[in-house]
PDB file of C-alpha atoms and ligand atoms in Angstrom:
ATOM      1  CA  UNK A   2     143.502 123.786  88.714  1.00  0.00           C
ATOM      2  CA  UNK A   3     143.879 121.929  85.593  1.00  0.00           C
ATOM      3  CA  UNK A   4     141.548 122.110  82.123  1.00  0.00           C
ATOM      4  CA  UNK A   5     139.460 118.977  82.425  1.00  0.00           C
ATOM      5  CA  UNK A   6     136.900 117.853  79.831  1.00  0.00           C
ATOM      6  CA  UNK A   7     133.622 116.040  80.864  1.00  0.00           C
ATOM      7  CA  UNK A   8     130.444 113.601  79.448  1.00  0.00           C
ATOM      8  CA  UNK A   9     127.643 115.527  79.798  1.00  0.00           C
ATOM      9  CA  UNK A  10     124.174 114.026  78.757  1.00  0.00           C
ATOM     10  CA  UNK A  11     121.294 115.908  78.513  1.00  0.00           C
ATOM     11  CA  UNK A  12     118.695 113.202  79.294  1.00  0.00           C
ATOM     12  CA  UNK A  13     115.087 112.517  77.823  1.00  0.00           C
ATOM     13  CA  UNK A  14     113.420 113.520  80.760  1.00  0.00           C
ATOM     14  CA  UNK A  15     114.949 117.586  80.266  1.00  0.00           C
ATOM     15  CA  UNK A  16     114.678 117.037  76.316  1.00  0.00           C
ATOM     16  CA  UNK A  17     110.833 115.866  76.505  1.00  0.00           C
ATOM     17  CA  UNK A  18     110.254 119.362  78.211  1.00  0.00           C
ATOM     18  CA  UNK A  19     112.641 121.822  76.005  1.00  0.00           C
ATOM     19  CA  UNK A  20     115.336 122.095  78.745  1.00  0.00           C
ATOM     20  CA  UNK A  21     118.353 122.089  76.857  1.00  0.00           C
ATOM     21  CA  UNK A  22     118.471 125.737  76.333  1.00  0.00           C
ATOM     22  CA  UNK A  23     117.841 125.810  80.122  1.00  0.00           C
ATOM     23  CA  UNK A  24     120.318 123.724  80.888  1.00  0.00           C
ATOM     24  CA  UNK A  25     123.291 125.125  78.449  1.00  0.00           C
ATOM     25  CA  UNK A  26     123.089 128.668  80.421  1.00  0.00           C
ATOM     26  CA  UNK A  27     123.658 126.982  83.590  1.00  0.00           C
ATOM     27  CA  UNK A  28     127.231 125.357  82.130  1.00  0.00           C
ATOM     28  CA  UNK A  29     127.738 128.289  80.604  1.00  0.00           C
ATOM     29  CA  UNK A  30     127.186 130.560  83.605  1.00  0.00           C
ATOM     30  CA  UNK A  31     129.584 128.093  85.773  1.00  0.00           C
ATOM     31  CA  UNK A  32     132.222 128.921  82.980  1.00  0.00           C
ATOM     32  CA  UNK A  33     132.098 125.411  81.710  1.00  0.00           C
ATOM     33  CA  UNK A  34     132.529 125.798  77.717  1.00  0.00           C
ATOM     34  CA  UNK A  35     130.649 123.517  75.231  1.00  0.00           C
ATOM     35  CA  UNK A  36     133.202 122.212  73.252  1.00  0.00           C
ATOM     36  CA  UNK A  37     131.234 119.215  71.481  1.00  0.00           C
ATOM     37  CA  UNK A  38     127.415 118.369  71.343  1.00  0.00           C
ATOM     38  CA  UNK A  39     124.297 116.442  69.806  1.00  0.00           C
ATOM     39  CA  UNK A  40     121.618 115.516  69.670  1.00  0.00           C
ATOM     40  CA  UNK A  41     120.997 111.827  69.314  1.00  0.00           C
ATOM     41  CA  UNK A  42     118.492 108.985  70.157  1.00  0.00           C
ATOM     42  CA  UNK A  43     120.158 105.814  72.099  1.00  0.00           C
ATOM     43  CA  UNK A  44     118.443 102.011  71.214  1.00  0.00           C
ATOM     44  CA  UNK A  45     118.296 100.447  74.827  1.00  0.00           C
ATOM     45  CA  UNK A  46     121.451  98.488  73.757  1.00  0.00           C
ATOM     46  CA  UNK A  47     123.582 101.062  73.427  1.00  0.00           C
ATOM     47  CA  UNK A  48     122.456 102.420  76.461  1.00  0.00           C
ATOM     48  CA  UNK A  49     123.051  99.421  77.938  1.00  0.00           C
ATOM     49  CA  UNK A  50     126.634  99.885  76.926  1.00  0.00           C
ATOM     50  CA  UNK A  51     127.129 103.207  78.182  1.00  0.00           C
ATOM     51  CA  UNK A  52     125.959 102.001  81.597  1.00  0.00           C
ATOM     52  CA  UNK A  53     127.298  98.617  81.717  1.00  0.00           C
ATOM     53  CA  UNK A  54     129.291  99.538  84.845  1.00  0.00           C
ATOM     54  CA  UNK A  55     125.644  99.564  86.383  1.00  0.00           C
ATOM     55  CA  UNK A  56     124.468  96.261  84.888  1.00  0.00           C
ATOM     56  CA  UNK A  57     124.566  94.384  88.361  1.00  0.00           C
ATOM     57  CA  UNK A  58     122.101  97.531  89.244  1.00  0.00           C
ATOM     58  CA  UNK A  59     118.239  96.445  90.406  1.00  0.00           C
ATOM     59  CA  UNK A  60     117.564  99.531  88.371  1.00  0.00           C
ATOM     60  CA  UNK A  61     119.613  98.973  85.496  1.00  0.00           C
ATOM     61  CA  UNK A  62     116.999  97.853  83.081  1.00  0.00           C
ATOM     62  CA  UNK A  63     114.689 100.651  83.942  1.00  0.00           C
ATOM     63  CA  UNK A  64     118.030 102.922  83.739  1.00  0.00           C
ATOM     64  CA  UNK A  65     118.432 101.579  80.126  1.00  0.00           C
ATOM     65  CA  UNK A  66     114.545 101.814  78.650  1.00  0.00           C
ATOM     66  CA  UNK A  67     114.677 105.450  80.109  1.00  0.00           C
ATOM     67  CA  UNK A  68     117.614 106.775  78.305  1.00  0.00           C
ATOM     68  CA  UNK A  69     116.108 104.920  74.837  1.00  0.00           C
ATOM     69  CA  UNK A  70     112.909 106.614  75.386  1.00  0.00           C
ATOM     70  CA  UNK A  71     113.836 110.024  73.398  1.00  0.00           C
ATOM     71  CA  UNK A  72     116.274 112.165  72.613  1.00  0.00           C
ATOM     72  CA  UNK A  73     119.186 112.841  74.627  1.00  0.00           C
ATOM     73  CA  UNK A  74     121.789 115.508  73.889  1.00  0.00           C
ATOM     74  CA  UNK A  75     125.267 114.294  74.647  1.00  0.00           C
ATOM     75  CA  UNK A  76     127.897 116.613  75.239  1.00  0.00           C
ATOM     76  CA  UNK A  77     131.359 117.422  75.939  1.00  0.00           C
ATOM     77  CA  UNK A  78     132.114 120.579  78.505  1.00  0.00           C
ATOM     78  CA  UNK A  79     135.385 121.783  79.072  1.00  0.00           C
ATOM     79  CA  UNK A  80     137.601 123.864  82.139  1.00  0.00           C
ATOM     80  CA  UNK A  81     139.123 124.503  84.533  1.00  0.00           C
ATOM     81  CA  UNK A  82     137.982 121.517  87.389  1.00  0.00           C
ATOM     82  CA  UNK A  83     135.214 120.747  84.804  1.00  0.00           C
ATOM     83  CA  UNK A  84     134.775 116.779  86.205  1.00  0.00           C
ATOM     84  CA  UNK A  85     133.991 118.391  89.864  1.00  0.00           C
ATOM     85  CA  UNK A  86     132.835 121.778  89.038  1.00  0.00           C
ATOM     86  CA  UNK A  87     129.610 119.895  86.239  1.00  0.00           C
ATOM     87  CA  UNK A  88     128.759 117.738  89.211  1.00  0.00           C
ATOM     88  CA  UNK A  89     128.609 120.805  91.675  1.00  0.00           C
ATOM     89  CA  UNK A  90     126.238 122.472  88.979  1.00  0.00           C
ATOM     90  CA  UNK A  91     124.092 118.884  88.312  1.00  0.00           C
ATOM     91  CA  UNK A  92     123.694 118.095  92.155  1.00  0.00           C
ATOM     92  CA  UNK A  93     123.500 115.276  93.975  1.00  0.00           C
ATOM     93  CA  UNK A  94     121.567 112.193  92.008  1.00  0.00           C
ATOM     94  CA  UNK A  95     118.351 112.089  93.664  1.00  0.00           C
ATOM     95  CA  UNK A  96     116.919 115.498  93.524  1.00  0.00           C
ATOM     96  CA  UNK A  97     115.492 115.567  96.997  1.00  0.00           C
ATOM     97  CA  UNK A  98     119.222 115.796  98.165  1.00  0.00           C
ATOM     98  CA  UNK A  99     120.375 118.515  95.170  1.00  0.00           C
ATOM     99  CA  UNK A 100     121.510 121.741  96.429  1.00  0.00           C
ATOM    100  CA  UNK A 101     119.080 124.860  95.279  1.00  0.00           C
ATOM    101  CA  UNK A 102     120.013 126.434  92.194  1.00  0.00           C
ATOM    102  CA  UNK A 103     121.366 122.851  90.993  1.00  0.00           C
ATOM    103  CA  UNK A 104     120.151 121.497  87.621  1.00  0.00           C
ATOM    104  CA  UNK A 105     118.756 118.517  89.472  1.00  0.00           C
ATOM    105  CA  UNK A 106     116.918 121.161  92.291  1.00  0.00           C
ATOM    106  CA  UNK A 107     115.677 122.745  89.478  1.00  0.00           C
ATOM    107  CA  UNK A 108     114.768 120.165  86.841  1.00  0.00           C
ATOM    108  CA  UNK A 109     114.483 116.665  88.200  1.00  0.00           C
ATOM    109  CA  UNK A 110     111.568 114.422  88.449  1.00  0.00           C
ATOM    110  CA  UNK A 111     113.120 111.801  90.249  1.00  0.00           C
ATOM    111  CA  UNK A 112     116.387 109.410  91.122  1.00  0.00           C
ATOM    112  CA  UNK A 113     116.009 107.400  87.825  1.00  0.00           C
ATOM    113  CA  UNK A 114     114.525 110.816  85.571  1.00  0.00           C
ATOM    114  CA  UNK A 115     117.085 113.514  86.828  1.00  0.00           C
ATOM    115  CA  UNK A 116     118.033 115.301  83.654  1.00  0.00           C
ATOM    116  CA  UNK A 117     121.728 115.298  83.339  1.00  0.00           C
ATOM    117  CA  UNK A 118     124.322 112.635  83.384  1.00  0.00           C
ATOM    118  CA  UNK A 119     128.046 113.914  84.422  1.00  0.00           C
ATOM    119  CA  UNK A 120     131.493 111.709  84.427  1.00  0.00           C
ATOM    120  CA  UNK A 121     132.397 111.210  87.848  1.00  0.00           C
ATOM    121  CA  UNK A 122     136.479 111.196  87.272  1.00  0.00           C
ATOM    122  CA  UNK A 123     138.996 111.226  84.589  1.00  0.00           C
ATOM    123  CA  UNK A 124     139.431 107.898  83.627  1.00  0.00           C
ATOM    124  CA  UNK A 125     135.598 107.535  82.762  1.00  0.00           C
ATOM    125  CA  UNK A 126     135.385 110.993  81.474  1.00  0.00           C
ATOM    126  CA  UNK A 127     137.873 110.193  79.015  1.00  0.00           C
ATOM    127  CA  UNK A 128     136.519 106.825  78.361  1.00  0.00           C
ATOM    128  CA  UNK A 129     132.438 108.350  78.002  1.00  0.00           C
ATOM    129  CA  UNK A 130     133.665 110.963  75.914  1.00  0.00           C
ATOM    130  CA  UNK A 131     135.467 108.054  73.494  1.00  0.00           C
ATOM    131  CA  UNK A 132     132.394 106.306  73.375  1.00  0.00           C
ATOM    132  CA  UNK A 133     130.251 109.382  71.943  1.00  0.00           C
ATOM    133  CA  UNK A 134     132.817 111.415  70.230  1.00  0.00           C
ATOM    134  CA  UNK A 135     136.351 111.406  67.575  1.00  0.00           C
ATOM    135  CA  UNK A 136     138.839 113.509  68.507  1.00  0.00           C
ATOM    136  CA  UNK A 137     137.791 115.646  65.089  1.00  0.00           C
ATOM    137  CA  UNK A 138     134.249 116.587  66.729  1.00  0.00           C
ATOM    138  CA  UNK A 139     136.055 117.797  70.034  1.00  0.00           C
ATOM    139  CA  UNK A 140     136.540 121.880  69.390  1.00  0.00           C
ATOM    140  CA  UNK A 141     138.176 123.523  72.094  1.00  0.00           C
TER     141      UNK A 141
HETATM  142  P1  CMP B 213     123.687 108.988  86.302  1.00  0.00           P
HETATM  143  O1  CMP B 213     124.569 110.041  86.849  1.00  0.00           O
HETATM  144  O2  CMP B 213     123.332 109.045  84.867  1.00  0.00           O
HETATM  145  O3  CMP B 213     124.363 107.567  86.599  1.00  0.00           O
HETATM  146  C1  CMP B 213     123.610 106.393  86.767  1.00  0.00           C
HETATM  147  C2  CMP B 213     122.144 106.638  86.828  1.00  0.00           C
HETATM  148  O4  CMP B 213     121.384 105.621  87.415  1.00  0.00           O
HETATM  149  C3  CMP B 213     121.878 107.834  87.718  1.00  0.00           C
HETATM  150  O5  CMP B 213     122.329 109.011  87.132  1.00  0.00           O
HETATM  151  C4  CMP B 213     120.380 107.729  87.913  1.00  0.00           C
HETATM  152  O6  CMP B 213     119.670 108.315  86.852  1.00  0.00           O
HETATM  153  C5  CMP B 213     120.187 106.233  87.847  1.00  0.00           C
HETATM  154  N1  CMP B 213     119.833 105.736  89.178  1.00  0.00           N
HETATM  155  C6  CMP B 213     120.577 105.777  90.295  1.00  0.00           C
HETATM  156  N2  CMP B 213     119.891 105.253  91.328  1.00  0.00           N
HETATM  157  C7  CMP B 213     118.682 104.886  90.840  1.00  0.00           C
HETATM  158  C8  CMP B 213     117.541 104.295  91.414  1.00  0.00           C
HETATM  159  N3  CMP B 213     117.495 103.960  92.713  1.00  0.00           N
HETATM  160  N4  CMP B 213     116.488 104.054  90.611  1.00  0.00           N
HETATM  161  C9  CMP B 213     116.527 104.378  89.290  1.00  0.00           C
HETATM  162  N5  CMP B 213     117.593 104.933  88.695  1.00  0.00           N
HETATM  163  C10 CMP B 213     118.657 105.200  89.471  1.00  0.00           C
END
């Protein structure tokens, strides 16, 4: 299988309660490798931007305040399969359907607070990575 890259956001929900750390290992242990990350805060605008392609959404606007409302830790992860094999480790969206031993089994509150955002194909993998990172920040 080819090396992918990935988005990967660490979401205020998971930073609120110190999760990162948490989180990290379980990349790690799926052999996905770190290759970019920070730690930034979002205005609901910019958030707002990053999920446009949910703006028809009913939840959009609570989507938006959410991932304004502290620190998230955006990330890029790298290998082999990494688009499918971060979404295996994440689990499904709403944590009542997340496999066990899935970051979203494990971590989750809810649908809207589930701790990790993931690129769900190439073409918006490469275009959410874009719209966090330059090429110079991406260190393979
Ligand atoms: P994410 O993978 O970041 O992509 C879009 C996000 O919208 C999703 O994770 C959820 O956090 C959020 N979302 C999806 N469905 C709902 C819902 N019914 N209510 C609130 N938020 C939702």
């Amino acid at each position: 299988m080819a090396i992918e890259r990935t988005l990967s956001i660490i979401k205020p929900d998971a930073t609120k309660r110190n999760l990162t750390g948490k989180i990290n290992a379980k990349f790690e242990d799926a052999g996905l490798r770190i290759i970019a990350q920070k730690r930034i805060q979002l205005t609901k605008d910019q958030a707002g931007k990053f999920y446009a392609v949910h703006a028809a959404r009913p939840f959009y606007d609570e989507l938006c305040e959410f991932m304004a409302s502290g620190p998230v830790v955006v990330q890029v992860l790298e290998g082999e399969g990494a688009i499918g094999k971060n979404r295996e480790v994440m689990g499904a969206t709403n944590p009542a359907d997340a496999a066990a031993g899935t970051i979203r089994a494990e971590f989750a509150e809810s649908v809207g607070e589930n701790s990790v955002h993931g690129s769900d194909a190439p073409e918006t993998a490469a275009e959410e990575i874009a719209f966090y990172f330059s090429d110079l920040e991406l260190v393979g």
